[in-house]
Amino acid sequence: MTEIIKVDPLNPDPSIIKYVAEIIVKGGLVAFPTETVYGLGADTFNSSAVKKIFEVKGRPIDNPLIVHVSNLEQLERITYDISDKALKLIDCFWPGPLTLIFKRKSGVPPEVSAYLPTIAVRMPANPIALSLINESKTPIAAPSANISSKPSPTSAEHVIKDLYDKIDIIIDGGETLYGVESTILNIQSDPPKLLRPGAIPLEEIEKVVGCVDVSEAALAEKPYQLIAEAPGMKYRHYAPMAPMFLVEGEIDRVVAKIIELAQEDVLKGLKVGVLATSETCKLYPESFNVIVLGSRSEPYTIAHNLFKSLRLMDDLNVNKIYAEGLPMKGILFAVQNRLRKASGHNIIRV
Ligand code: AMP
Ligand code: MG
């Protein structure tokens, strides 16, 4: 049975954190909130616990995990050759949603990073996550706490739905702050390369390290099989149950196209869902199931609501989903990346 414990995210009860940390140390699996999404954590140095993460998520073994640390001493236990550039980024963005790619020390179980010579690491900013890692006294390997290919969990309810009875504990710390995953930056190349857009905008990183290359995986324009360089990116991600279409272009044309296509579906008797914004939601007929992500002038709200809204489409049992494309800047770059993947690259440009 999975234990569910409510914890105040701003002021976590130390006795509960101690109790949960003991479960990590004993090789258990714990779902916990971070500032991005909920993570499914295990002791990085316990290879059978790490293998269990892959098992319960149904995660392909060649999709490497991100390791979460609470201090630099833990970073040094798992990596070597920490560059000045890395230290500068750490200084600016940790604790926070920036994952950096380092060289992996040989003592780290290789399955953590899918046998790559490198390892992805970040220091989360959520007080529950940070105190749990600190109390466990070990880096915690943690992918998102969802079944692989489903939208990432941004509340304990999402984790319960996907993983109840498969893991030891779920810490319920309320809804996560950002609602999209960390930004992943490969600092082993010069210039560094953005592997995944995330909660920290690319523009903010460039202010610190100058120009950054953007990988094809980050742009997510192509299906995964065509992208060789990004581990883990060849799998379907974030997908709602119904087929999804992402309509990109100038806003008026996007709305017009969605209305045209969705009306045809409704006439065929299909139940249609639309992922819209405050500015556009009133333009759609009432026969569509419209979910509003937020206002285009509040990109952080849109990010916060994204995965919850994709899961809501499942609950509504729609047959088809249309989503409005968003500008690829700031945190909306991350939102667009997730929408492109969730749609299985069914992108309609108007
Ligand atoms: P998730 O845990 O679902 O947020 O996914 C973590 C992602 O981080 C993986 O899918 C990879 O794309 C990326 N990642 C993890 N480790 C590495 C690594 N050593 N090199 C490059 N990318 C990595
Ligand atoms: Mg994930």
Tab-separated table of C-alpha atoms and ligand atoms in Angstrom:
chain	number	residue	atom	x	y	z
A	1	MET	CA	0.000	0.000	0.000
A	2	THR	CA	1.124	3.518	-0.737
A	3	GLU	CA	1.155	5.942	2.160
A	4	ILE	CA	-0.006	9.491	1.403
A	5	ILE	CA	1.267	12.260	3.687
A	6	LYS	CA	0.275	15.920	3.523
A	7	VAL	CA	3.164	18.320	4.134
A	8	ASP	CA	3.201	22.123	4.251
A	9	PRO	CA	5.358	23.043	1.216
A	10	LEU	CA	6.646	26.270	2.728
A	11	ASN	CA	7.355	24.897	6.168
A	12	PRO	CA	7.830	21.122	6.003
A	13	ASP	CA	7.516	19.271	9.317
A	14	PRO	CA	11.060	17.988	10.107
A	15	SER	CA	9.795	14.814	11.772
A	16	ILE	CA	7.855	13.820	8.628
A	17	ILE	CA	10.841	14.620	6.398
A	18	LYS	CA	13.024	12.459	8.659
A	19	TYR	CA	10.538	9.576	8.409
A	20	VAL	CA	10.420	9.817	4.594
A	21	ALA	CA	14.213	10.161	4.314
A	22	GLU	CA	14.588	6.839	6.146
A	23	ILE	CA	12.475	5.214	3.436
A	24	ILE	CA	14.771	6.648	0.741
A	25	VAL	CA	17.844	5.371	2.617
A	26	LYS	CA	16.269	1.887	2.901
A	27	GLY	CA	15.809	1.763	-0.902
A	28	GLY	CA	12.161	2.863	-1.103
A	29	LEU	CA	10.438	4.952	-3.780
A	30	VAL	CA	9.029	8.332	-2.765
A	31	ALA	CA	6.968	10.796	-4.815
A	32	PHE	CA	7.579	14.372	-3.727
A	33	PRO	CA	6.804	17.864	-5.023
A	34	THR	CA	9.482	20.010	-6.624
A	35	GLU	CA	9.006	23.544	-7.940
A	36	THR	CA	8.580	22.089	-11.473
A	37	VAL	CA	6.531	18.850	-11.315
A	38	TYR	CA	6.272	15.929	-8.842
A	39	GLY	CA	9.324	13.667	-8.840
A	40	LEU	CA	9.617	9.922	-8.153
A	41	GLY	CA	12.760	9.638	-6.080
A	42	ALA	CA	15.192	6.937	-5.005
A	43	ASP	CA	18.725	6.867	-3.588
A	44	THR	CA	21.036	7.482	-6.576
A	45	PHE	CA	23.589	4.996	-5.185
A	46	ASN	CA	21.078	2.157	-4.765
A	47	SER	CA	20.948	0.558	-8.203
A	48	SER	CA	18.040	-1.784	-7.428
A	49	ALA	CA	15.946	1.168	-6.187
A	50	VAL	CA	16.873	3.083	-9.352
A	51	LYS	CA	15.868	0.107	-11.498
A	52	LYS	CA	12.522	0.045	-9.668
A	53	ILE	CA	11.875	3.644	-10.789
A	54	PHE	CA	12.123	2.552	-14.432
A	55	GLU	CA	9.884	-0.464	-13.727
A	56	VAL	CA	7.000	1.328	-12.019
A	57	LYS	CA	6.961	4.177	-14.550
A	58	GLY	CA	7.286	1.847	-17.526
A	59	ARG	CA	10.234	4.042	-18.506
A	60	PRO	CA	12.560	2.787	-21.248
A	61	ILE	CA	15.972	2.001	-19.711
A	62	ASP	CA	17.774	4.198	-22.260
A	63	ASN	CA	16.039	7.348	-20.967
A	64	PRO	CA	18.428	8.805	-18.337
A	65	LEU	CA	17.263	10.276	-15.012
A	66	ILE	CA	17.985	13.644	-13.427
A	67	VAL	CA	19.766	13.492	-10.074
A	68	HIS	CA	18.720	16.003	-7.410
A	69	VAL	CA	21.236	17.353	-4.894
A	70	SER	CA	20.885	19.668	-1.911
A	71	ASN	CA	24.502	20.910	-1.733
A	72	LEU	CA	27.736	21.067	-3.729
A	73	GLU	CA	29.392	18.295	-1.745
A	74	GLN	CA	26.711	15.928	-3.105
A	75	LEU	CA	27.389	17.248	-6.627
A	76	GLU	CA	31.072	16.379	-6.184
A	77	ARG	CA	30.168	12.841	-5.104
A	78	ILE	CA	28.591	12.108	-8.492
A	79	THR	CA	30.493	14.297	-10.998
A	80	TYR	CA	34.011	15.485	-11.809
A	81	ASP	CA	35.537	18.357	-13.788
A	82	ILE	CA	33.111	21.034	-12.602
A	83	SER	CA	33.943	23.989	-14.868
A	84	ASP	CA	33.923	27.711	-14.060
A	85	LYS	CA	30.946	28.071	-16.402
A	86	ALA	CA	29.089	25.437	-14.391
A	87	LEU	CA	29.887	27.241	-11.137
A	88	LYS	CA	28.634	30.514	-12.604
A	89	LEU	CA	25.335	28.905	-13.649
A	90	ILE	CA	25.008	27.166	-10.284
A	91	ASP	CA	25.589	30.491	-8.553
A	92	CYS	CA	22.844	32.181	-10.580
A	93	PHE	CA	20.199	29.475	-10.823
A	94	TRP	CA	20.543	26.911	-7.994
A	95	PRO	CA	18.468	26.042	-6.131
A	96	GLY	CA	16.116	26.221	-9.113
A	97	PRO	CA	14.835	24.557	-12.277
A	98	LEU	CA	18.076	24.370	-14.278
A	99	THR	CA	19.526	20.909	-14.970
A	100	LEU	CA	23.170	20.762	-16.041
A	101	ILE	CA	24.989	17.901	-17.776
A	102	PHE	CA	28.242	16.898	-16.030
A	103	LYS	CA	30.764	14.045	-16.364
A	104	ARG	CA	29.597	11.069	-14.293
A	105	LYS	CA	31.868	9.623	-11.601
A	106	SER	CA	32.439	5.893	-11.930
A	107	GLY	CA	30.927	5.074	-8.511
A	108	VAL	CA	27.465	6.147	-9.640
A	109	PRO	CA	25.287	3.231	-10.815
A	110	PRO	CA	25.328	3.564	-14.624
A	111	GLU	CA	21.612	2.831	-15.054
A	112	VAL	CA	20.897	6.247	-13.470
A	113	SER	CA	22.137	7.917	-16.631
A	114	ALA	CA	21.299	5.094	-19.031
A	115	TYR	CA	24.992	4.095	-19.237
A	116	LEU	CA	26.030	7.500	-20.630
A	117	PRO	CA	29.380	8.860	-19.429
A	118	THR	CA	27.526	12.016	-18.383
A	119	ILE	CA	24.932	12.738	-15.693
A	120	ALA	CA	22.140	15.316	-15.433
A	121	VAL	CA	21.991	17.160	-12.081
A	122	ARG	CA	19.987	19.934	-10.493
A	123	MET	CA	19.247	21.411	-7.058
A	124	PRO	CA	15.482	21.860	-6.594
A	125	ALA	CA	14.065	24.975	-4.926
A	126	ASN	CA	11.006	23.417	-3.272
A	127	PRO	CA	11.584	23.264	0.539
A	128	ILE	CA	10.097	19.732	0.771
A	129	ALA	CA	12.398	18.430	-1.981
A	130	LEU	CA	15.452	20.206	-0.629
A	131	SER	CA	14.959	19.106	2.975
A	132	LEU	CA	14.210	15.520	1.898
A	133	ILE	CA	17.495	15.285	-0.047
A	134	ASN	CA	19.362	16.946	2.791
A	135	GLU	CA	17.914	14.614	5.422
A	136	SER	CA	18.513	11.528	3.225
A	137	LYS	CA	22.182	12.614	2.929
A	138	THR	CA	22.300	11.174	-0.578
A	139	PRO	CA	21.586	12.579	-4.045
A	140	ILE	CA	18.081	11.549	-5.120
A	141	ALA	CA	17.521	10.315	-8.689
A	142	ALA	CA	14.045	11.428	-9.706
A	143	PRO	CA	12.195	11.534	-12.999
A	144	SER	CA	8.654	12.899	-13.083
A	145	ALA	CA	6.245	10.810	-10.971
A	146	ASN	CA	3.937	9.751	-13.793
A	147	ILE	CA	3.480	6.676	-15.972
A	148	SER	CA	5.823	7.152	-18.949
A	149	SER	CA	4.263	8.931	-21.940
A	150	LYS	CA	1.538	10.566	-19.815
A	151	PRO	CA	1.484	14.285	-18.917
A	152	SER	CA	3.775	15.071	-15.971
A	153	PRO	CA	2.120	15.326	-12.534
A	154	THR	CA	1.672	18.776	-11.039
A	155	SER	CA	-0.353	17.659	-8.006
A	156	ALA	CA	-0.421	14.678	-5.631
A	157	GLU	CA	-3.767	13.628	-7.179
A	158	HIS	CA	-2.020	13.101	-10.533
A	159	VAL	CA	0.619	10.912	-8.851
A	160	ILE	CA	-2.067	8.935	-6.998
A	161	LYS	CA	-3.858	8.298	-10.291
A	162	ASP	CA	-0.706	6.982	-11.998
A	163	LEU	CA	1.322	5.293	-9.263
A	164	TYR	CA	-0.879	4.417	-6.282
A	165	ASP	CA	0.085	0.999	-4.873
A	166	LYS	CA	3.269	0.919	-6.939
A	167	ILE	CA	5.473	3.073	-4.673
A	168	ASP	CA	6.058	3.507	-0.931
A	169	ILE	CA	5.022	7.087	-0.196
A	170	ILE	CA	3.457	10.108	-1.870
A	171	ILE	CA	4.134	13.459	-0.225
A	172	ASP	CA	1.224	15.795	-0.941
A	173	GLY	CA	2.640	19.322	-0.993
A	174	GLY	CA	-0.082	20.908	-3.114
A	175	GLU	CA	0.206	22.103	-6.699
A	176	THR	CA	3.701	22.687	-8.062
A	177	LEU	CA	4.803	26.248	-8.785
A	178	TYR	CA	6.014	26.245	-12.404
A	179	GLY	CA	4.130	23.238	-13.782
A	180	VAL	CA	6.736	22.464	-16.459
A	181	GLU	CA	10.009	20.587	-16.001
A	182	SER	CA	13.492	22.012	-15.591
A	183	THR	CA	15.504	23.530	-18.412
A	184	ILE	CA	18.294	21.109	-19.443
A	185	LEU	CA	21.608	22.573	-20.560
A	186	ASN	CA	24.568	20.572	-21.835
A	187	ILE	CA	27.670	22.415	-20.619
A	188	GLN	CA	30.064	19.789	-21.969
A	189	SER	CA	30.028	21.587	-25.331
A	190	ASP	CA	31.123	25.112	-26.189
A	191	PRO	CA	28.873	27.012	-26.639
A	192	PRO	CA	26.545	25.157	-24.273
A	193	LYS	CA	23.508	23.494	-25.812
A	194	LEU	CA	19.883	23.683	-24.743
A	195	LEU	CA	18.575	20.092	-24.691
A	196	ARG	CA	15.140	20.853	-23.272
A	197	PRO	CA	13.460	24.232	-22.730
A	198	GLY	CA	11.984	24.447	-19.248
A	199	ALA	CA	11.021	26.648	-16.336
A	200	ILE	CA	14.145	28.860	-16.596
A	201	PRO	CA	13.893	30.823	-19.864
A	202	LEU	CA	16.733	30.436	-22.376
A	203	GLU	CA	17.000	34.236	-22.452
A	204	GLU	CA	17.959	34.247	-18.732
A	205	ILE	CA	20.677	31.636	-19.277
A	206	GLU	CA	22.139	33.557	-22.216
A	207	LYS	CA	22.475	36.625	-19.987
A	208	VAL	CA	24.894	34.579	-17.860
A	209	VAL	CA	26.858	32.454	-20.357
A	210	GLY	CA	26.291	34.236	-23.654
A	211	CYS	CA	24.987	32.556	-26.781
A	212	VAL	CA	23.576	29.036	-26.356
A	213	ASP	CA	22.958	26.492	-29.157
A	214	VAL	CA	19.451	25.089	-29.350
A	215	SER	CA	19.100	21.357	-30.056
A	216	GLU	CA	16.558	19.913	-32.450
A	217	ALA	CA	15.072	18.066	-29.507
A	218	ALA	CA	14.381	21.383	-27.772
A	219	LEU	CA	12.589	22.734	-30.825
A	220	ALA	CA	10.624	19.464	-31.053
A	221	GLU	CA	9.609	20.067	-34.628
A	222	LYS	CA	10.317	16.531	-35.749
A	223	PRO	CA	9.222	13.099	-34.567
A	224	TYR	CA	11.608	11.494	-32.084
A	225	GLN	CA	13.067	8.850	-34.407
A	226	LEU	CA	14.596	11.629	-36.468
A	227	ILE	CA	16.429	13.167	-33.522
A	228	ALA	CA	19.626	11.290	-32.735
A	229	GLU	CA	21.444	13.466	-30.229
A	230	ALA	CA	19.049	13.742	-27.300
A	231	PRO	CA	18.728	10.702	-25.059
A	232	GLY	CA	15.197	9.906	-24.038
A	233	MET	CA	13.658	12.191	-26.597
A	234	LYS	CA	12.672	9.488	-29.031
A	235	TYR	CA	9.697	8.429	-26.914
A	236	ARG	CA	6.180	9.812	-26.928
A	237	HIS	CA	5.780	12.257	-24.062
A	238	TYR	CA	3.105	14.195	-22.230
A	239	ALA	CA	0.379	12.621	-24.329
A	240	PRO	CA	-3.311	12.890	-23.503
A	241	MET	CA	-5.493	9.899	-24.496
A	242	ALA	CA	-7.189	11.555	-27.473
A	243	PRO	CA	-5.294	12.475	-30.657
A	244	MET	CA	-4.112	16.049	-30.427
A	245	PHE	CA	-3.426	18.695	-33.084
A	246	LEU	CA	-1.373	21.816	-32.489
A	247	VAL	CA	-2.299	24.759	-34.705
A	248	GLU	CA	0.503	27.303	-35.080
A	249	GLY	CA	0.513	30.718	-36.683
A	250	GLU	CA	-0.954	34.162	-36.298
A	251	ILE	CA	-3.630	34.081	-33.585
A	252	ASP	CA	-6.743	35.009	-35.646
A	253	ARG	CA	-5.903	32.404	-38.259
A	254	VAL	CA	-5.206	29.798	-35.570
A	255	VAL	CA	-8.646	30.320	-34.024
A	256	ALA	CA	-10.353	30.280	-37.434
A	257	LYS	CA	-8.595	27.020	-38.386
A	258	ILE	CA	-9.476	25.314	-35.100
A	259	ILE	CA	-13.134	26.335	-35.494
A	260	GLU	CA	-13.182	25.040	-39.076
A	261	LEU	CA	-11.613	21.660	-38.235
A	262	ALA	CA	-13.417	21.115	-34.949
A	263	GLN	CA	-16.792	21.966	-36.418
A	264	GLU	CA	-16.339	19.186	-38.984
A	265	ASP	CA	-15.540	16.792	-36.119
A	266	VAL	CA	-18.601	17.867	-34.135
A	267	LEU	CA	-20.787	17.265	-37.185
A	268	LYS	CA	-19.372	13.729	-37.306
A	269	GLY	CA	-20.518	13.280	-33.718
A	270	LEU	CA	-17.103	13.618	-32.084
A	271	LYS	CA	-16.493	15.287	-28.723
A	272	VAL	CA	-13.870	17.966	-29.263
A	273	GLY	CA	-11.591	19.652	-26.716
A	274	VAL	CA	-9.774	22.942	-27.288
A	275	LEU	CA	-6.794	24.219	-25.298
A	276	ALA	CA	-7.300	27.975	-25.529
A	277	THR	CA	-6.231	31.199	-23.858
A	278	SER	CA	-8.268	33.911	-22.072
A	279	GLU	CA	-7.962	36.131	-25.135
A	280	THR	CA	-9.511	33.559	-27.489
A	281	CYS	CA	-11.812	31.304	-25.456
A	282	LYS	CA	-15.004	33.271	-26.125
A	283	LEU	CA	-14.542	32.922	-29.901
A	284	TYR	CA	-15.286	29.174	-29.908
A	285	PRO	CA	-18.806	27.702	-30.223
A	286	GLU	CA	-20.377	26.261	-27.080
A	287	SER	CA	-20.357	22.768	-28.565
A	288	PHE	CA	-16.553	22.651	-28.044
A	289	ASN	CA	-15.071	21.698	-24.663
A	290	VAL	CA	-12.802	24.682	-24.154
A	291	ILE	CA	-10.143	24.649	-21.420
A	292	VAL	CA	-8.428	27.962	-20.759
A	293	LEU	CA	-4.713	27.742	-19.978
A	294	GLY	CA	-4.531	31.395	-18.937
A	295	SER	CA	-3.878	34.793	-20.423
A	296	ARG	CA	-1.208	35.243	-23.077
A	297	SER	CA	0.060	38.136	-20.970
A	298	GLU	CA	0.650	35.726	-18.041
A	299	PRO	CA	2.911	33.004	-19.492
A	300	TYR	CA	3.715	31.540	-16.055
A	301	THR	CA	0.009	30.872	-15.489
A	302	ILE	CA	-0.183	29.087	-18.848
A	303	ALA	CA	2.788	26.884	-17.883
A	304	HIS	CA	1.290	26.215	-14.442
A	305	ASN	CA	-1.985	24.973	-15.959
A	306	LEU	CA	-0.611	23.017	-18.924
A	307	PHE	CA	-0.308	19.421	-17.664
A	308	LYS	CA	-3.378	19.708	-15.449
A	309	SER	CA	-5.358	20.760	-18.532
A	310	LEU	CA	-4.044	17.870	-20.649
A	311	ARG	CA	-5.144	15.471	-17.899
A	312	LEU	CA	-8.522	17.226	-17.727
A	313	MET	CA	-9.009	16.410	-21.408
A	314	ASP	CA	-8.670	12.727	-20.447
A	315	ASP	CA	-11.275	13.170	-17.691
A	316	LEU	CA	-13.653	14.848	-20.161
A	317	ASN	CA	-13.250	11.856	-22.483
A	318	VAL	CA	-12.888	13.981	-25.598
A	319	ASN	CA	-12.232	12.241	-28.934
A	320	LYS	CA	-9.947	14.920	-30.365
A	321	ILE	CA	-7.989	17.882	-29.012
A	322	TYR	CA	-6.931	21.092	-30.736
A	323	ALA	CA	-4.367	23.375	-29.071
A	324	GLU	CA	-3.423	26.937	-29.942
A	325	GLY	CA	0.275	27.428	-30.712
A	326	LEU	CA	2.128	29.934	-28.538
A	327	PRO	CA	5.177	32.145	-29.145
A	328	MET	CA	8.490	30.300	-28.576
A	329	LYS	CA	9.874	32.734	-25.999
A	330	GLY	CA	10.383	32.861	-22.228
A	331	ILE	CA	8.692	29.989	-20.397
A	332	LEU	CA	6.310	29.578	-23.366
A	333	PHE	CA	9.205	27.943	-25.268
A	334	ALA	CA	8.852	25.090	-22.754
A	335	VAL	CA	5.060	25.075	-23.138
A	336	GLN	CA	5.332	24.912	-26.948
A	337	ASN	CA	7.889	22.091	-26.693
A	338	ARG	CA	5.473	20.063	-24.500
A	339	LEU	CA	2.513	20.838	-26.788
A	340	ARG	CA	4.437	19.736	-29.870
A	341	LYS	CA	5.363	16.472	-28.164
A	342	ALA	CA	1.898	15.937	-26.672
A	343	SER	CA	0.463	16.292	-30.165
A	344	GLY	CA	2.853	13.631	-31.452
A	345	HIS	CA	4.107	16.368	-33.831
A	346	ASN	CA	0.695	16.734	-35.476
A	347	ILE	CA	1.457	20.375	-36.190
A	348	ILE	CA	-0.811	22.387	-38.506
A	349	ARG	CA	0.745	25.658	-39.668
A	350	VAL	CA	-1.614	28.388	-40.847
B	1	AMP	P1	12.572	13.561	-16.941
B	1	AMP	O1	13.174	12.856	-15.796
B	1	AMP	O2	11.341	12.892	-17.450
B	1	AMP	O3	12.425	15.028	-16.678
B	1	AMP	O4	13.623	13.408	-18.115
B	1	AMP	C1	14.953	13.692	-17.927
B	1	AMP	C2	15.560	13.992	-19.257
B	1	AMP	O5	16.851	14.536	-19.010
B	1	AMP	C3	15.830	12.790	-20.135
B	1	AMP	O6	14.717	12.441	-20.893
B	1	AMP	C4	16.998	13.252	-20.987
B	1	AMP	O7	16.526	13.872	-22.156
B	1	AMP	C5	17.683	14.282	-20.113
B	1	AMP	N1	18.956	13.758	-19.621
B	1	AMP	C6	19.173	13.077	-18.479
B	1	AMP	N2	20.453	12.719	-18.352
B	1	AMP	C7	21.075	13.175	-19.448
B	1	AMP	C8	22.423	13.108	-19.922
B	1	AMP	N3	23.379	12.497	-19.230
B	1	AMP	N4	22.688	13.690	-21.111
B	1	AMP	C9	21.717	14.318	-21.813
B	1	AMP	N5	20.432	14.411	-21.425
B	1	AMP	C10	20.111	13.841	-20.267
B	2	MG	MG	9.182	12.890	-17.333
